[in-house]
mmCIF file of C-alpha atoms in Angstrom:
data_model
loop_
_atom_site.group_PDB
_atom_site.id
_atom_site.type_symbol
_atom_site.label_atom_id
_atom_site.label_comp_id
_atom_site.label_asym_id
_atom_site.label_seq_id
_atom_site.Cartn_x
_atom_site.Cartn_y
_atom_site.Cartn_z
ATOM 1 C CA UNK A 55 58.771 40.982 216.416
ATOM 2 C CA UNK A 56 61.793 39.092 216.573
ATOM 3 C CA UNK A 57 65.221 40.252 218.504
ATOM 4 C CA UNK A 58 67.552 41.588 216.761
ATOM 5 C CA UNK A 59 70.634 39.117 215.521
ATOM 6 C CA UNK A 60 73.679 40.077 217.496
ATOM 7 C CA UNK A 61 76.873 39.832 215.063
ATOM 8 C CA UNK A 62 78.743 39.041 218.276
ATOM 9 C CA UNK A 63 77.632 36.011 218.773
ATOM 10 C CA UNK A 64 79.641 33.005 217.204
ATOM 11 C CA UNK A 65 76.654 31.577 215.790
ATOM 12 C CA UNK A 66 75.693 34.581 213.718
ATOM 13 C CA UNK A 67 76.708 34.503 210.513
ATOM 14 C CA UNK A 68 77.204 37.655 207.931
ATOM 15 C CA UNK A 69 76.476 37.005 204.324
ATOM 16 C CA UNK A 70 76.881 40.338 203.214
ATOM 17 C CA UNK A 71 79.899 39.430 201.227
ATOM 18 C CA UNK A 72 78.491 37.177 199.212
ATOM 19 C CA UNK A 73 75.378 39.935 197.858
ATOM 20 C CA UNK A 74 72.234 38.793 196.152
ATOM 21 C CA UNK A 75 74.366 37.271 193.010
ATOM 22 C CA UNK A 76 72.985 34.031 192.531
ATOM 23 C CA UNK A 77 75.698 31.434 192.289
ATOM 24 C CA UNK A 78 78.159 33.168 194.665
ATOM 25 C CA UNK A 79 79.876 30.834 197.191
ATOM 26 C CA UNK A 80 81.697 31.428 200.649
ATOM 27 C CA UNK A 81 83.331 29.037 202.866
ATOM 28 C CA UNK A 82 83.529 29.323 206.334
ATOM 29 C CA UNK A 83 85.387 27.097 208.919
ATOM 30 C CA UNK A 84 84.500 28.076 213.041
ATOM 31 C CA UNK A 85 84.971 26.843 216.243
ATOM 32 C CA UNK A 86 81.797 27.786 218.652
ATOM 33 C CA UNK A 87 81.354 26.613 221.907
ATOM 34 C CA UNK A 88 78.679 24.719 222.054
ATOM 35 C CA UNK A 89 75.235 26.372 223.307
ATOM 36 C CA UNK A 90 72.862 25.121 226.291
ATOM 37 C CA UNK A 91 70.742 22.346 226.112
ATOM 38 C CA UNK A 92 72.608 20.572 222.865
ATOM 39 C CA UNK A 93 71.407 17.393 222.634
ATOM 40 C CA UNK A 94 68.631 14.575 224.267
ATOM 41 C CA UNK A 95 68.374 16.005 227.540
ATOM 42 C CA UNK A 96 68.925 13.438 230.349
ATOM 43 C CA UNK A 97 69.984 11.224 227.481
ATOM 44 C CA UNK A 98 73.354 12.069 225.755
ATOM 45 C CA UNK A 99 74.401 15.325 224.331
ATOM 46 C CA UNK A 100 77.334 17.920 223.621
ATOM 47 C CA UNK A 101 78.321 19.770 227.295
ATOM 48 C CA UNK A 102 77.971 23.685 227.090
ATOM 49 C CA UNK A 103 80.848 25.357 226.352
ATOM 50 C CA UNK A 104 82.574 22.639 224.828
ATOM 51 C CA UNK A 105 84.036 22.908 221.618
ATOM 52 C CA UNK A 106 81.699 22.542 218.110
ATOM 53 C CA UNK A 107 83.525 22.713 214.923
ATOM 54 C CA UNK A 108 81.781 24.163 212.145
ATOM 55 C CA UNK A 109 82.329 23.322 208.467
ATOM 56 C CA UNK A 110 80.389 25.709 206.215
ATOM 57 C CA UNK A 111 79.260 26.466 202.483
ATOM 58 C CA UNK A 112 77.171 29.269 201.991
ATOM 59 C CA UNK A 113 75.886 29.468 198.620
ATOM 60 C CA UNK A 114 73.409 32.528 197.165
ATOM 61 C CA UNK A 115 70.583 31.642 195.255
ATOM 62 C CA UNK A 116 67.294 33.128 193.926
ATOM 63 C CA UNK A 117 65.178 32.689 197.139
ATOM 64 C CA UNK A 118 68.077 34.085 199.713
ATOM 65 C CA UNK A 119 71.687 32.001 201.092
ATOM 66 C CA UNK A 120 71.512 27.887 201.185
ATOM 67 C CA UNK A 121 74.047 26.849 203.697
ATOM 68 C CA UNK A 122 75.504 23.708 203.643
ATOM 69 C CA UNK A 123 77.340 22.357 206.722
ATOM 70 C CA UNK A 124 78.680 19.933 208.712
ATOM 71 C CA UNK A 125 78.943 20.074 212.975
ATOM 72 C CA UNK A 126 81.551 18.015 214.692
ATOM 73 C CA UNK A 127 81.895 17.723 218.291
ATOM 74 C CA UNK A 128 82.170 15.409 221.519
ATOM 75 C CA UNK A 129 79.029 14.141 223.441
ATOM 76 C CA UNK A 130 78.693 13.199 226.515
ATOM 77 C CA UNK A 131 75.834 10.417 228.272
ATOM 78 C CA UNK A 132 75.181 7.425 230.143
ATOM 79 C CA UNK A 133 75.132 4.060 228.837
ATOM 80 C CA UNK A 134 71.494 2.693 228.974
ATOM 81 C CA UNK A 135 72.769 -1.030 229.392
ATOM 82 C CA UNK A 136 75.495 -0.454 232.618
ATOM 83 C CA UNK A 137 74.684 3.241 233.219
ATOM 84 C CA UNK A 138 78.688 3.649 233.256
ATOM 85 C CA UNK A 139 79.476 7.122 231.170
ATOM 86 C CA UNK A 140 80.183 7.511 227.367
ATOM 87 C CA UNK A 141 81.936 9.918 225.703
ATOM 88 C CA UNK A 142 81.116 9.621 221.834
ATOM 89 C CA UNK A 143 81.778 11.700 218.489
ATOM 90 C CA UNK A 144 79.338 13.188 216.454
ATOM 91 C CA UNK A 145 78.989 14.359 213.400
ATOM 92 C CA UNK A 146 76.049 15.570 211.976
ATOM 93 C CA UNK A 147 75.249 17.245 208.506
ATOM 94 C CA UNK A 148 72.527 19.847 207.847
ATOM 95 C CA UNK A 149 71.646 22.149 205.125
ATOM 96 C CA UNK A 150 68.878 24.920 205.408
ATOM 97 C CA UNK A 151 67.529 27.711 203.283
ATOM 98 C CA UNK A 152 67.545 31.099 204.840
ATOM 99 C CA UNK A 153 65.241 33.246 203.221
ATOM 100 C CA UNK A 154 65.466 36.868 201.775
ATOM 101 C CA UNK A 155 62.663 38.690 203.641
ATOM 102 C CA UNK A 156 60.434 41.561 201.934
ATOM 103 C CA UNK A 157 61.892 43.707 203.405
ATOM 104 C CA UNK A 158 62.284 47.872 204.157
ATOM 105 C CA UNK A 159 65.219 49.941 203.851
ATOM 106 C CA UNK A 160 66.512 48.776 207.221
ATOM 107 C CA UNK A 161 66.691 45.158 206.496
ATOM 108 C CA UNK A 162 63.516 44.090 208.638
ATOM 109 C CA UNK A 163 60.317 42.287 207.640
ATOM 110 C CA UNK A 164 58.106 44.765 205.984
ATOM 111 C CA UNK A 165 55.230 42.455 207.097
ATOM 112 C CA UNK A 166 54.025 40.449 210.008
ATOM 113 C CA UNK A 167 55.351 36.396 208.848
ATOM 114 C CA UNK A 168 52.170 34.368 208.744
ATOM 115 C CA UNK A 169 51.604 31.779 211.058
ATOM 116 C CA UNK A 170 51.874 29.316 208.112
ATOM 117 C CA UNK A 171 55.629 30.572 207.468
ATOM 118 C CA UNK A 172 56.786 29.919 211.357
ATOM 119 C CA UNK A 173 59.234 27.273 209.393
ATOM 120 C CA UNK A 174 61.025 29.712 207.194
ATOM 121 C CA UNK A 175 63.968 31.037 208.053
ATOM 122 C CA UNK A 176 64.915 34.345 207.487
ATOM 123 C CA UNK A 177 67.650 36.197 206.924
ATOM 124 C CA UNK A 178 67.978 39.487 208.970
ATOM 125 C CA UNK A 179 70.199 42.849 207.960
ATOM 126 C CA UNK A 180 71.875 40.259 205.647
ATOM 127 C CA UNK A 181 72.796 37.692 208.616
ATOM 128 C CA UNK A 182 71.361 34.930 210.186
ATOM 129 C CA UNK A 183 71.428 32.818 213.517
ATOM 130 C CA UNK A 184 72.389 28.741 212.894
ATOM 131 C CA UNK A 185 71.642 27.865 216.296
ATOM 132 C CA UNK A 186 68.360 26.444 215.855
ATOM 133 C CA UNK A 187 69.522 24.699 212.459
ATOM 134 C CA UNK A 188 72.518 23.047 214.837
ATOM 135 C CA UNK A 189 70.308 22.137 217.399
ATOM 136 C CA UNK A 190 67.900 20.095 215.511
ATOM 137 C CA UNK A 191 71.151 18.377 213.427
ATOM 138 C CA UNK A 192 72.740 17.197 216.947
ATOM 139 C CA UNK A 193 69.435 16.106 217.988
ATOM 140 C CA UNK A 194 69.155 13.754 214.992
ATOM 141 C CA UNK A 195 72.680 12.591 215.220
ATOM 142 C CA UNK A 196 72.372 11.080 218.704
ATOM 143 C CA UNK A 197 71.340 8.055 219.715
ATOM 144 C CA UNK A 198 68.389 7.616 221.800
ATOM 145 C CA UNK A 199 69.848 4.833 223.261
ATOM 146 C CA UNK A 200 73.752 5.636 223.647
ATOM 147 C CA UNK A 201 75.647 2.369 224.829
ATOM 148 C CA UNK A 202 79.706 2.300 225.496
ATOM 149 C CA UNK A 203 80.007 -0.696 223.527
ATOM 150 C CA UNK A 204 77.531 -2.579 220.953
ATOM 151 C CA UNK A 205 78.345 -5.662 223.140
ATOM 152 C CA UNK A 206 78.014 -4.668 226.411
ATOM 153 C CA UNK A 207 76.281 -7.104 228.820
ATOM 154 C CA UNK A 208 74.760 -4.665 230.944
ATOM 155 C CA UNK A 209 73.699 -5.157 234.993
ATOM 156 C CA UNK A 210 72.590 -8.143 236.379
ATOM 157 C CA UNK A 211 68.610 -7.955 236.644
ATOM 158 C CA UNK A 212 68.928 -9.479 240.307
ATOM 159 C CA UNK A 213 71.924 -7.736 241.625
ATOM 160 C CA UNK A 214 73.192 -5.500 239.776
ATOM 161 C CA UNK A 215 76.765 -5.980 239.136
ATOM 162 C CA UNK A 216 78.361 -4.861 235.675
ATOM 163 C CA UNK A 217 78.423 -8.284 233.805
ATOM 164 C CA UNK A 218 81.302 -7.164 231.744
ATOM 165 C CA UNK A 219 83.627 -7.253 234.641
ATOM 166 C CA UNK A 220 82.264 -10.989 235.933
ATOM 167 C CA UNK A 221 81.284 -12.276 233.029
ATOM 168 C CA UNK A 222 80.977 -15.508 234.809
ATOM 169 C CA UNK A 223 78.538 -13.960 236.718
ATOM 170 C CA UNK A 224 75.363 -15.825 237.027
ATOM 171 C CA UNK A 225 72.295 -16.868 239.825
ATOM 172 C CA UNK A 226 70.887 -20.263 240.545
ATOM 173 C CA UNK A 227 67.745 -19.952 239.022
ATOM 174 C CA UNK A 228 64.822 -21.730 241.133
ATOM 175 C CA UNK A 229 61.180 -22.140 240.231
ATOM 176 C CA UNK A 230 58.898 -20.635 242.006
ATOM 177 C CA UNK A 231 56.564 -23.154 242.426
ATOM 178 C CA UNK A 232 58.746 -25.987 243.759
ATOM 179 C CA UNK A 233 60.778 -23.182 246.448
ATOM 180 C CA UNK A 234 57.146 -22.695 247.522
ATOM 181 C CA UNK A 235 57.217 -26.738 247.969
ATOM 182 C CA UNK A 236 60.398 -26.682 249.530
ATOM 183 C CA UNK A 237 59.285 -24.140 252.081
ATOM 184 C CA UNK A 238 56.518 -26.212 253.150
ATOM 185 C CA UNK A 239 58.448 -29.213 253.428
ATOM 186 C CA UNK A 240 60.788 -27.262 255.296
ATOM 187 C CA UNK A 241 57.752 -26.712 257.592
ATOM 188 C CA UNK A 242 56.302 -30.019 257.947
ATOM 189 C CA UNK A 243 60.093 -31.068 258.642
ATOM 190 C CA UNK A 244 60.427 -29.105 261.714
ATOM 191 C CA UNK A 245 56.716 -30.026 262.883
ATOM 192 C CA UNK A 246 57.502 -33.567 262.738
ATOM 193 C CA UNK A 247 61.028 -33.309 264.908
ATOM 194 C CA UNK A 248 59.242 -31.484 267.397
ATOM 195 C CA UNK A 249 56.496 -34.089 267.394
ATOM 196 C CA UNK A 250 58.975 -36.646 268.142
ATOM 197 C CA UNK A 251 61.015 -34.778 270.739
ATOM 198 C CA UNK A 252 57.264 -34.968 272.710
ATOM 199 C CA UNK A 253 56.847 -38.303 271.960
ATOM 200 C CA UNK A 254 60.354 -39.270 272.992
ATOM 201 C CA UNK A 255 59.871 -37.328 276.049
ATOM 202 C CA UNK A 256 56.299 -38.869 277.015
ATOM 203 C CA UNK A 257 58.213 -42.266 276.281
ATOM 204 C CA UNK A 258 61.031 -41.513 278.777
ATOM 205 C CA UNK A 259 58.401 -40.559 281.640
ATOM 206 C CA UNK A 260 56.642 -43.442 281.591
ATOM 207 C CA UNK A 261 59.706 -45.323 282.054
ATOM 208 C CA UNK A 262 60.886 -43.326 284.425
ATOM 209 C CA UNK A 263 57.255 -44.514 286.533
#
């Protein structure tokens, strides 16, 4: 069975006002803090207990309430390019059908929900819980790749350094196969002077007999 909704909580909403008269509208403007875990975790996403503006329409219709909303708040991430952080608005839009459950004199489900209804929503004692709706709008209005700026250059692959603060920034590139060259000529080099440092100095005794 499912907990009962707690009318306390800012993200409980009562529709009692509006009855079961089909057409019946109700506008509702709130400011929620926002809930745990609101948005791509480890990604990007709204802090808890910072501020969500809510921008409702709660309409009645044959089936139960259609609501009609808008969520507007601050997120908070990393930028995937220079991993510097990024503070970016979002907006995001939703609209979800709560049900009217067949219910008993108390308000409550009658009747165990199938497992094929898990997606239905359903209203409960005439109110109903917009969390979950919420969550899954933030979700989809994040990027999954947040960046500070469409432009940004991002770290240097070999150092490090955030290009867009040296964007003269650059490494002598060498090919691989001739620095492995180079290194053996490097060798042979130093072979060779010590070769002729013996030589010299076999050269140098015999003169000296």
């Amino acid at each position: 069975m499912s907990t009962r909704l707690d009318h306390r909580n800012p993200l409980v909403f009562d529709t009692h006002e509006l009855g079961r008269r089909p057409g019946a509208l109700q506008r509702l403007s709130r400011t929620v803090d926002a809930p745990k875990d609101l948005g791509i975790e480890g990604v990007i996403g709204v802090p808890e207990g910072k501020p969500v503006e809510l921008e409702l329409r709660l309409e009645s219709v044959m089936e139960g309430v259609l609501v009609t909303g808008t969520a507007r708040a601050s997120a908070e991430g990393e930028c995937v390019r220079c991993l510097e952080p990024l503070r970016q608005e979002v907006a995001a839009d939703f609209q979800e059908m709560f049900t009217y459950p067949d219910a008993d004199d108390r308000g409550r489900p009658a009747e165990p929900v199938d497992d094929e209804d898990e997606d239905i929503l359903y209203l409960e004692d005439g109110m109903f819980d917009l969390e979950p709706v919420l969550r899954d709008a933030v979700v989809l209005a994040l990027p999954m790749q947040p960046v500070c700026r469409e432009d940004c250059a991002g770290l240097c692959p070999q150092c490090g350094i955030r290009l867009d603060d040296d964007p003269d920034h650059h490494h002598d590139a060498v090919d691989i196969r001739w620095a492995a060259l180079q290194g053996l000529t490097d060798s042979l080099g130093t072979g060779e002077k010590d070769n002729m440092g013996g030589a010299e100095a076999g050269v140098d005794e015999k003169q000296e007999k």
